[in-house]
Short mmCIF file of C-alpha atoms in Angstrom, two decimals:
data_model
loop_
_atom_site.label_atom_id
_atom_site.label_comp_id
_atom_site.label_asym_id
_atom_site.label_seq_id
_atom_site.Cartn_x
_atom_site.Cartn_y
_atom_site.Cartn_z
CA MET A 7 -19.64 -5.49 -14.38
CA GLY A 8 -16.33 -6.01 -11.47
CA ARG A 9 -13.02 -7.81 -12.55
CA LEU A 10 -14.24 -12.29 -11.22
CA PHE A 11 -10.76 -12.03 -9.21
CA GLY A 12 -10.04 -11.26 -6.48
CA THR A 13 -7.21 -10.54 -4.81
CA ASP A 14 -6.92 -14.02 -4.00
CA GLY A 15 -8.84 -16.30 -6.79
CA VAL A 16 -12.30 -16.12 -7.04
CA ARG A 17 -14.81 -15.33 -4.24
CA GLY A 18 -18.08 -15.81 -3.32
CA VAL A 19 -21.48 -17.06 -1.25
CA ALA A 20 -22.14 -20.29 -2.98
CA ASN A 21 -24.18 -21.40 -5.51
CA ALA A 22 -25.17 -17.56 -5.65
CA ASP A 23 -22.34 -15.77 -6.47
CA LEU A 24 -20.24 -18.33 -7.53
CA THR A 25 -22.38 -21.61 -8.44
CA ALA A 26 -21.20 -24.45 -10.02
CA GLU A 27 -21.54 -23.38 -13.69
CA MET A 28 -18.91 -20.24 -13.39
CA ALA A 29 -16.27 -23.24 -11.26
CA LEU A 30 -16.99 -25.63 -14.38
CA GLY A 31 -16.39 -22.41 -17.33
CA LEU A 32 -13.39 -21.21 -14.99
CA SER A 33 -11.84 -24.22 -14.90
CA VAL A 34 -12.24 -24.98 -18.52
CA ALA A 35 -10.99 -21.09 -19.21
CA ALA A 36 -7.81 -22.23 -17.07
CA ALA A 37 -6.94 -25.10 -18.96
CA HIS A 38 -6.72 -23.15 -22.60
CA VAL A 39 -5.32 -20.04 -21.20
CA LEU A 40 -2.26 -21.85 -20.40
CA ALA A 41 -2.22 -23.82 -22.98
CA GLU A 42 -1.83 -20.93 -25.49
CA ALA A 43 0.72 -19.92 -22.86
CA GLY A 44 2.93 -22.69 -23.21
CA THR A 45 2.23 -24.11 -19.72
CA PHE A 46 1.55 -27.81 -20.74
CA GLU A 47 4.23 -28.12 -23.51
CA GLY A 48 2.42 -30.41 -26.17
CA HIS A 49 1.71 -33.61 -23.35
CA ARG A 50 -1.15 -33.88 -21.87
CA PRO A 51 -1.64 -32.09 -18.59
CA VAL A 52 -2.78 -32.84 -15.42
CA ALA A 53 -4.39 -31.08 -12.48
CA VAL A 54 -3.85 -31.64 -8.49
CA VAL A 55 -7.72 -30.96 -7.59
CA GLY A 56 -7.69 -30.38 -3.24
CA ARG A 57 -10.55 -27.83 -0.95
CA ASP A 58 -11.33 -27.53 2.40
CA PRO A 59 -14.29 -29.22 4.22
CA ARG A 60 -17.32 -26.42 3.67
CA ALA A 61 -20.36 -28.54 2.07
CA SER A 62 -20.39 -26.73 -0.85
CA GLY A 63 -16.17 -27.84 -1.67
CA GLU A 64 -18.35 -31.35 -2.11
CA PHE A 65 -20.54 -29.61 -5.77
CA LEU A 66 -17.63 -27.37 -6.44
CA GLU A 67 -14.85 -30.73 -6.73
CA ALA A 68 -17.43 -32.34 -8.91
CA ALA A 69 -17.75 -28.72 -11.60
CA VAL A 70 -13.86 -27.94 -11.31
CA VAL A 71 -13.12 -31.79 -12.07
CA ALA A 72 -15.69 -31.60 -15.08
CA GLY A 73 -14.65 -28.94 -16.50
CA LEU A 74 -11.05 -30.27 -16.96
CA ALA A 75 -11.83 -33.46 -18.04
CA SER A 76 -13.89 -32.17 -20.62
CA ALA A 77 -10.67 -29.69 -21.38
CA GLY A 78 -8.41 -32.48 -21.91
CA VAL A 79 -6.93 -32.21 -18.18
CA ASP A 80 -6.34 -35.45 -16.19
CA VAL A 81 -7.26 -34.75 -12.48
CA LEU A 82 -5.90 -36.19 -9.57
CA ARG A 83 -8.72 -35.46 -6.69
CA VAL A 84 -6.81 -34.69 -2.89
CA GLY A 85 -9.10 -34.31 -1.23
CA VAL A 86 -9.94 -32.48 1.93
CA LEU A 87 -6.11 -30.49 2.12
CA PRO A 88 -5.34 -27.26 3.14
CA THR A 89 -4.25 -25.10 0.03
CA PRO A 90 -0.71 -24.80 0.59
CA ALA A 91 -0.19 -28.93 0.13
CA VAL A 92 -2.30 -28.20 -2.87
CA ALA A 93 0.51 -25.97 -4.04
CA TYR A 94 3.11 -28.61 -2.34
CA LEU A 95 1.18 -31.07 -4.57
CA THR A 96 1.08 -29.51 -7.86
CA GLY A 97 5.13 -28.24 -7.80
CA SER A 98 6.27 -32.25 -6.41
CA LEU A 99 4.15 -34.22 -8.66
CA GLY A 100 5.16 -31.48 -10.96
CA ALA A 101 1.38 -31.23 -11.97
CA ASP A 102 0.66 -28.00 -15.16
CA LEU A 103 -2.48 -26.79 -13.49
CA GLY A 104 -3.25 -27.15 -9.19
CA VAL A 105 -7.20 -25.99 -8.10
CA MET A 106 -8.64 -25.31 -4.65
CA LEU A 107 -11.74 -24.92 -3.40
CA SER A 108 -11.80 -22.97 0.08
CA ALA A 109 -12.95 -19.77 0.55
CA SER A 110 -10.55 -19.21 3.81
CA HIS A 111 -11.12 -17.03 7.26
CA ASN A 112 -14.84 -16.48 5.12
CA PRO A 113 -17.71 -18.24 6.58
CA MET A 114 -19.27 -21.58 5.94
CA PRO A 115 -22.08 -19.83 3.14
CA ASP A 116 -19.14 -18.29 0.93
CA ASN A 117 -16.41 -20.83 -1.13
CA GLY A 118 -13.66 -19.82 -3.92
CA ILE A 119 -11.72 -20.97 -6.03
CA LYS A 120 -8.41 -20.67 -6.15
CA PHE A 121 -4.67 -22.07 -9.28
CA PHE A 122 -1.63 -23.33 -9.12
CA VAL A 123 0.64 -22.50 -12.09
CA ARG A 124 3.32 -25.40 -12.43
CA GLY A 125 5.73 -25.65 -9.83
CA GLY A 126 2.38 -24.37 -7.08
CA HIS A 127 2.78 -20.86 -8.33
CA LYS A 128 0.10 -18.44 -7.76
CA LEU A 129 -1.38 -16.75 -11.24
CA ALA A 130 -0.50 -13.19 -13.51
CA ASP A 131 -2.77 -11.25 -13.16
CA GLU A 132 -1.94 -10.73 -16.27
CA LEU A 133 -3.04 -14.96 -16.96
CA GLU A 134 -6.17 -14.52 -14.42
CA ASP A 135 -7.48 -11.67 -16.90
CA ARG A 136 -7.09 -13.88 -20.15
CA ILE A 137 -9.20 -16.49 -17.98
CA GLU A 138 -11.90 -13.73 -17.24
CA THR A 139 -12.40 -12.76 -21.12
CA ARG A 140 -12.09 -16.63 -21.92
CA TYR A 141 -14.85 -17.72 -19.38
CA ARG A 142 -16.70 -14.71 -20.20
CA GLU A 143 -16.12 -15.05 -23.80
CA HIS A 144 -17.87 -19.19 -23.51
CA ALA A 145 -20.38 -17.95 -21.02
CA SER A 146 -21.75 -15.83 -24.24
CA GLY A 147 -21.65 -18.94 -26.38
CA GLU A 148 -18.66 -19.20 -28.10
CA ALA A 149 -17.96 -22.38 -29.21
CA TRP A 150 -14.47 -24.45 -28.19
CA ASN A 151 -12.63 -26.91 -29.53
CA ARG A 152 -14.36 -30.22 -27.33
CA PRO A 153 -12.01 -33.65 -26.77
CA THR A 154 -13.55 -36.47 -28.17
CA GLY A 155 -12.38 -40.02 -26.77
CA ALA A 156 -9.56 -40.69 -25.59
CA GLY A 157 -9.48 -37.21 -25.65
CA VAL A 158 -10.64 -36.70 -21.84
CA GLY A 159 -9.55 -36.18 -19.25
CA ARG A 160 -9.08 -38.78 -16.72
CA VAL A 161 -10.07 -39.07 -13.03
CA LYS A 162 -8.22 -39.91 -9.91
CA THR A 163 -7.66 -40.00 -6.07
CA TYR A 164 -4.80 -39.34 -4.74
CA ASP A 165 -5.51 -40.96 -1.70
CA GLU A 166 -0.70 -40.70 -0.84
CA GLY A 167 -0.88 -36.10 -0.52
CA PHE A 168 -2.58 -35.92 2.79
CA ASP A 169 1.31 -37.97 3.57
CA ASN A 170 2.82 -36.54 1.59
CA TYR A 171 2.31 -33.78 2.85
CA VAL A 172 3.23 -34.45 6.02
CA GLU A 173 5.97 -36.01 5.41
CA HIS A 174 7.47 -32.84 3.75
CA LEU A 175 6.27 -30.67 6.22
CA THR A 176 8.47 -32.82 9.54
CA SER A 177 11.45 -32.96 6.95
CA ILE A 178 11.72 -29.42 7.36
CA LEU A 179 12.14 -29.26 10.79
CA PRO A 180 16.16 -28.82 12.28
CA ASN A 181 14.57 -30.40 15.19
CA ARG A 182 12.23 -32.13 16.94
CA LEU A 183 9.76 -30.99 19.43
CA ASP A 184 9.79 -33.50 22.35
CA GLY A 185 8.73 -31.69 25.64
CA LEU A 186 6.67 -29.85 23.99
CA LYS A 187 2.56 -30.00 24.90
CA VAL A 188 1.05 -27.92 21.66
CA VAL A 189 -2.82 -26.87 21.20
CA ILE A 190 -3.97 -27.28 17.75
CA ASP A 191 -6.95 -25.46 16.44
CA GLY A 192 -7.40 -26.53 13.32
CA ALA A 193 -10.67 -24.22 12.21
CA HIS A 194 -13.21 -27.56 11.88
CA GLY A 195 -11.16 -26.91 8.36
CA ALA A 196 -9.49 -27.96 5.74
CA ALA A 197 -5.68 -28.54 8.24
CA ALA A 198 -7.72 -30.41 10.68
CA ARG A 199 -6.38 -33.53 10.49
CA VAL A 200 -2.89 -32.61 8.78
CA SER A 201 -1.45 -30.43 11.73
CA PRO A 202 -1.52 -32.09 14.81
CA GLU A 203 -0.33 -35.63 12.86
CA ALA A 204 2.75 -33.22 11.38
CA PHE A 205 2.88 -32.18 15.27
CA ALA A 206 2.73 -35.62 16.61
CA ARG A 207 5.22 -37.41 13.99
CA ALA A 208 8.00 -33.49 15.17
CA GLY A 209 8.07 -35.13 18.67
CA ALA A 210 4.87 -32.54 20.20
CA GLU A 211 1.78 -33.96 22.67
CA VAL A 212 -1.03 -32.61 21.04
CA VAL A 213 -4.26 -31.72 22.21
CA THR A 214 -6.59 -30.87 19.84
CA ILE A 215 -9.78 -28.57 19.41
CA GLY A 216 -11.51 -27.67 15.83
CA ALA A 217 -10.69 -30.21 14.77
CA ALA A 218 -14.60 -32.44 14.03
CA PRO A 219 -15.80 -30.48 10.52
CA ASP A 220 -18.76 -31.47 9.52
CA GLY A 221 -19.33 -29.60 6.11
CA LEU A 222 -20.84 -26.26 7.75
CA ASN A 223 -19.43 -25.46 11.35
CA ILE A 224 -15.39 -23.99 8.91
CA ASN A 225 -14.30 -21.43 10.98
CA ASP A 226 -17.04 -20.26 13.14
CA ASP A 227 -16.41 -19.43 16.98
CA CYS A 228 -13.01 -21.06 16.29
CA GLY A 229 -9.94 -20.25 14.37
CA SER A 230 -7.68 -18.22 13.83
CA THR A 231 -10.30 -15.15 14.02
CA HIS A 232 -11.58 -16.55 17.41
CA LEU A 233 -9.20 -17.16 19.34
CA ALA A 234 -11.03 -17.45 22.43
CA GLY A 235 -11.19 -20.90 22.92
CA LEU A 236 -7.25 -21.74 21.76
CA ARG A 237 -6.70 -19.27 25.16
CA ALA A 238 -8.69 -20.99 27.42
CA ALA A 239 -8.10 -23.97 26.23
CA VAL A 240 -3.32 -23.83 26.27
CA VAL A 241 -4.63 -22.61 29.82
CA GLU A 242 -6.53 -25.62 31.00
CA HIS A 243 -4.30 -28.38 30.04
CA GLY A 244 -0.71 -26.24 31.00
CA ALA A 245 0.14 -26.07 26.74
CA ASP A 246 4.10 -24.43 26.41
CA LEU A 247 1.19 -23.02 23.00
CA GLY A 248 -1.48 -23.09 21.16
CA ILE A 249 -1.39 -23.13 17.25
CA ALA A 250 -4.77 -21.16 15.12
CA HIS A 251 -5.17 -22.10 11.54
CA ASP A 252 -7.56 -20.93 9.11
CA GLY A 253 -9.81 -22.17 7.16
CA ASP A 254 -7.46 -23.52 3.64
CA ALA A 255 -4.71 -23.81 7.04
CA ASP A 256 -2.84 -20.69 5.09
CA ARG A 257 -2.57 -18.30 8.73
CA CYS A 258 -1.53 -19.00 12.09
CA LEU A 259 -1.71 -17.41 15.09
CA ALA A 260 0.46 -18.30 18.47
CA VAL A 261 -0.98 -18.17 22.18
CA ASP A 262 1.54 -18.77 24.25
CA ALA A 263 1.41 -20.35 27.66
CA ALA A 264 -0.15 -18.06 29.95
CA GLY A 265 -2.84 -17.06 26.55
CA GLU A 266 -1.63 -14.22 25.98
CA GLU A 267 -2.09 -13.51 21.65
CA VAL A 268 1.45 -13.36 19.68
CA ASP A 269 0.01 -11.81 16.02
CA GLY A 270 1.78 -12.57 12.41
CA ASP A 271 3.92 -10.34 13.23
CA GLN A 272 5.56 -10.85 16.00
CA ILE A 273 5.62 -14.75 15.15
CA LEU A 274 7.68 -13.45 11.57
CA ALA A 275 10.23 -11.13 15.30
CA VAL A 276 10.74 -15.32 16.26
CA LEU A 277 11.88 -16.75 12.79
CA ALA A 278 13.75 -14.10 12.13
CA LEU A 279 15.48 -13.62 14.29
CA GLY A 280 16.35 -17.13 14.28
CA MET A 281 16.58 -17.16 10.71
CA LYS A 282 20.04 -14.59 10.25
CA GLU A 283 21.05 -16.70 13.75
CA ALA A 284 20.88 -19.88 11.18
CA GLY A 285 22.75 -17.55 7.55
CA GLU A 286 19.56 -18.66 6.19
CA LEU A 287 18.30 -15.84 6.55
CA ARG A 288 19.01 -14.13 2.80
CA GLN A 289 19.88 -10.44 2.16
CA ASN A 290 19.43 -10.02 6.35
CA THR A 291 16.03 -8.92 4.87
CA VAL A 292 12.56 -9.19 6.03
CA VAL A 293 9.32 -8.47 4.39
CA ALA A 294 6.32 -7.57 5.43
CA THR A 295 3.21 -5.14 4.66
CA VAL A 296 2.26 -1.01 5.73
CA MET A 297 0.45 -2.38 7.82
CA SER A 298 3.13 -4.35 9.88
CA ASN A 299 3.05 -3.40 13.98
CA LEU A 300 5.32 0.01 14.33
CA GLY A 301 7.39 -2.07 16.57
CA PHE A 302 8.25 -4.66 14.46
CA LYS A 303 9.43 -2.26 12.32
CA LEU A 304 11.76 -0.24 15.46
CA ALA A 305 12.03 -4.73 16.67
CA MET A 306 14.29 -5.02 13.64
CA ARG A 307 15.92 -1.77 12.81
CA ARG A 308 16.79 -2.77 16.62
CA GLU A 309 18.40 -6.72 15.90
CA GLY A 310 20.03 -5.38 12.24
CA ILE A 311 17.73 -6.82 9.92
CA GLU A 312 16.26 -4.42 6.85
CA LEU A 313 12.23 -4.61 6.33
CA LEU A 314 10.94 -4.12 2.90
CA GLN A 315 7.32 -2.89 2.99
CA THR A 316 4.50 -3.84 0.14
CA ALA A 317 0.96 -3.57 -0.77
CA VAL A 318 -1.37 -5.30 1.94
CA GLY A 319 -1.44 -9.27 0.40
CA ASP A 320 0.45 -11.52 0.77
CA ARG A 321 -0.15 -11.91 -3.70
CA TYR A 322 2.39 -8.63 -2.83
CA VAL A 323 4.41 -10.28 0.17
CA LEU A 324 5.46 -12.52 -2.34
CA GLU A 325 6.64 -10.59 -5.94
CA GLU A 326 8.60 -8.94 -3.71
CA MET A 327 10.49 -11.89 -2.05
CA LYS A 328 10.23 -13.31 -5.61
CA ARG A 329 12.29 -10.44 -7.40
CA GLY A 330 14.42 -9.50 -4.29
CA GLY A 331 16.02 -12.95 -3.96
CA HIS A 332 14.45 -12.96 -0.30
CA SER A 333 13.12 -15.92 2.45
CA LEU A 334 10.83 -14.64 5.13
CA GLY A 335 7.79 -12.84 4.10
CA GLY A 336 4.66 -12.23 5.90
CA GLU A 337 1.44 -10.31 7.83
CA GLN A 338 0.10 -9.61 10.33
CA SER A 339 -2.49 -12.01 10.74
CA GLY A 340 -0.74 -14.79 10.11
CA HIS A 341 0.60 -15.68 6.50
CA VAL A 342 4.02 -16.73 7.09
CA ILE A 343 6.28 -17.32 3.71
CA VAL A 344 9.08 -19.48 4.45
CA LEU A 345 10.10 -18.97 0.77
CA ASP A 346 12.55 -22.30 0.62
CA HIS A 347 10.40 -24.15 1.36
CA ALA A 348 6.90 -23.42 0.52
CA THR A 349 4.82 -21.63 -2.88
CA THR A 350 2.96 -19.38 -0.36
CA GLY A 351 1.29 -19.01 3.27
CA ASP A 352 1.42 -21.88 4.98
CA GLY A 353 -0.09 -21.89 8.63
CA THR A 354 1.29 -25.86 9.58
CA LEU A 355 4.80 -24.62 8.45
CA THR A 356 4.57 -21.59 10.48
CA GLY A 357 3.57 -23.00 13.29
CA LEU A 358 5.72 -26.47 13.38
CA LEU A 359 8.97 -23.76 13.53
CA LEU A 360 7.18 -22.54 16.31
CA ALA A 361 7.74 -24.80 17.67
CA ALA A 362 10.37 -25.50 17.00
CA ARG A 363 11.87 -22.71 18.08
CA VAL A 364 10.52 -22.11 22.05
CA ALA A 365 12.04 -26.68 22.01
CA ALA A 366 16.01 -24.89 20.90
CA THR A 367 15.86 -22.17 22.97
CA ARG A 368 14.22 -23.30 25.21
CA LYS A 369 12.56 -20.29 25.99
CA PRO A 370 9.59 -19.37 26.61
CA LEU A 371 7.11 -18.78 23.68
CA ALA A 372 5.99 -15.09 26.00
CA ASP A 373 10.67 -14.84 26.60
CA LEU A 374 10.82 -15.25 21.74
CA ALA A 375 8.38 -13.22 20.94
CA SER A 376 8.76 -9.80 23.53
CA VAL A 377 11.42 -9.46 20.93
CA MET A 378 8.62 -6.54 20.10
CA GLU A 379 6.60 -4.36 21.75
CA ARG A 380 3.22 -4.74 20.30
CA LEU A 381 2.14 -0.46 20.37
CA PRO A 382 -1.48 0.07 20.07
CA GLN A 383 -3.55 0.67 16.75
CA VAL A 384 -6.97 2.79 16.65
CA LEU A 385 -8.56 1.72 13.13
CA ILE A 386 -11.26 4.19 12.30
CA ASN A 387 -13.77 3.76 9.46
CA VAL A 388 -13.58 7.22 7.50
CA PRO A 389 -17.67 6.72 5.31
CA ASP A 390 -19.16 8.61 2.36
CA VAL A 391 -15.93 9.92 0.93
CA ASP A 392 -14.52 10.19 -1.91
CA LYS A 393 -11.15 7.61 -1.18
CA SER A 394 -9.82 8.73 -5.40
CA ARG A 395 -7.81 11.64 -3.45
CA VAL A 396 -5.99 10.50 -0.81
CA ALA A 397 -3.14 10.09 -2.28
CA THR A 398 -3.64 14.46 -4.71
CA SER A 399 -5.34 16.26 -1.33
CA ALA A 400 -2.80 19.01 -0.86
CA ASP A 401 -5.30 19.82 2.52
CA LEU A 402 -5.04 16.27 3.50
CA ALA A 403 -1.61 15.48 2.60
CA THR A 404 -1.00 18.78 5.67
CA ALA A 405 -2.75 17.20 8.39
CA VAL A 406 -1.40 14.13 7.54
CA ALA A 407 2.99 15.95 8.28
CA ASP A 408 1.10 17.17 11.51
CA ALA A 409 -0.25 13.86 12.94
CA GLU A 410 3.53 12.93 12.03
CA ARG A 411 5.37 15.62 13.81
CA GLU A 412 2.63 15.36 16.31
CA LEU A 413 3.84 11.06 16.85
CA GLY A 414 7.72 11.18 16.00
CA GLU A 415 9.65 8.03 16.00
CA THR A 416 7.23 5.73 18.14
CA GLY A 417 4.52 7.00 16.24
CA ARG A 418 2.99 6.49 13.04
CA VAL A 419 0.32 7.29 10.74
CA LEU A 420 -1.54 5.18 7.95
CA LEU A 421 -4.86 6.43 5.58
CA ARG A 422 -6.18 2.97 3.47
CA PRO A 423 -8.36 3.61 0.98
CA SER A 424 -11.11 0.35 0.78
CA GLY A 425 -10.41 -1.54 -2.25
CA THR A 426 -15.02 -2.17 -2.19
CA GLU A 427 -16.20 0.48 0.18
CA PRO A 428 -16.13 4.13 -0.10
CA LEU A 429 -14.85 4.71 2.47
CA VAL A 430 -11.45 5.85 4.17
CA ARG A 431 -9.10 3.61 7.33
CA VAL A 432 -7.16 5.67 9.53
CA MET A 433 -4.68 4.13 11.22
CA VAL A 434 -2.86 5.76 14.05
CA GLU A 435 0.00 3.18 15.61
CA ALA A 436 1.49 5.53 19.11
CA ALA A 437 3.18 3.99 22.23
CA ASP A 438 0.98 6.27 24.19
CA ILE A 439 -2.79 4.87 23.42
CA GLU A 440 -4.56 7.96 23.88
CA GLN A 441 -2.92 10.23 21.65
CA ALA A 442 -2.81 7.86 19.15
CA ARG A 443 -6.82 7.86 19.57
CA ALA A 444 -6.71 11.72 19.68
CA VAL A 445 -4.43 12.16 16.74
CA ALA A 446 -6.65 9.57 14.91
CA GLU A 447 -9.82 11.08 15.87
CA GLN A 448 -8.20 14.64 14.36
CA LEU A 449 -7.43 13.21 11.06
CA ALA A 450 -10.77 11.01 10.24
CA ASP A 451 -12.04 14.56 10.75
CA ALA A 452 -9.54 16.25 8.52
CA VAL A 453 -10.41 13.15 5.65
CA LYS A 454 -14.17 14.17 5.84
CA SER A 455 -13.21 17.53 5.41
CA ALA A 456 -11.31 16.86 2.16
CA LEU A 457 -13.08 14.35 0.80
CA GLY A 458 -16.70 14.15 2.11
#
């Protein structure tokens, strides 16, 4: 039986993989494990529970609330809000636990459960493992002490969460956005109300698309995974920039005035230079993953900023940021973490800070993003190979070394075993797309030969 928790909580097709019974059971298990870990410190615990607009979130929220209350936890239901809003409110309200129901950028039939501990921080792997173990024990019939009478949790609706979060976002900005026209694609998701409101309060003229969630249309041909609509809207409305979120709004991608994409690497580069200028880039360092474009690495080197790279996943970026005391990190996909103001990736905050940089410098976003040149990437999936031998095959190591010599300093090679499938991903970057393609094909053949 595989591990329930992935890199970002528990996810699956709602009512098939992720059932109401599982949501209830995981919530009970989380309450018990956190109590044993001393998180509740002898007082009556409080949890903040939020969700994105997926239809399945309605019954899953009910299950989570029932599980927590049955375990003696008081619940504050904040309704439809972004993942980073739930994390923020967990911290700002002094809650002991936060629960977010969302499958992020996944299609509508999926849903997920993500837990936050006191302060709005993601759970450590060890706590997730203990919660999963306790959940399986309860599911197999092991009894647990159920509170009765006044010991059961109470449930309240906390409508103030929306305004509290928006005020938090706008208070962070170094300058207003007056004079900017911004198109926001809310992906018919959790930021459909929050992001336009925050931008408007900051002074921007706001045009919205993807802002009419009906429970079924989240991420449907919109948002950060489908930028065509945002590109067209920015050009049509003569906007200065466009901002795209995913379903739970922990991501942000952007579009410049000409409708060209500005990805997570470019956003990181723009914010890094602004934070360095303001003296806010601690240790003069940015944290990113190994999937960041080589152009980002070369730009940071040119600008005198150190780059630390981690395994793929925003949780690994966050771990490195906390370990080293760094203030900025993120992924090419648009997860950007500004640790002085957020405990997780926050797409609305990222978009606001990017727009604030445009307003402060009075430079078009395209000019700011040109600090780095995105080198062409070629990605080839090689199926039906023994991915466990990627790091130990001498023949493959020789092939990689030969490829790196051929590419020189303006190219790179990355081999990544898939986490869920029997395949290896070959990625090659180079200034010359044809060279990148040729090297990638050679390496794909080498992977087949060495690991097939």
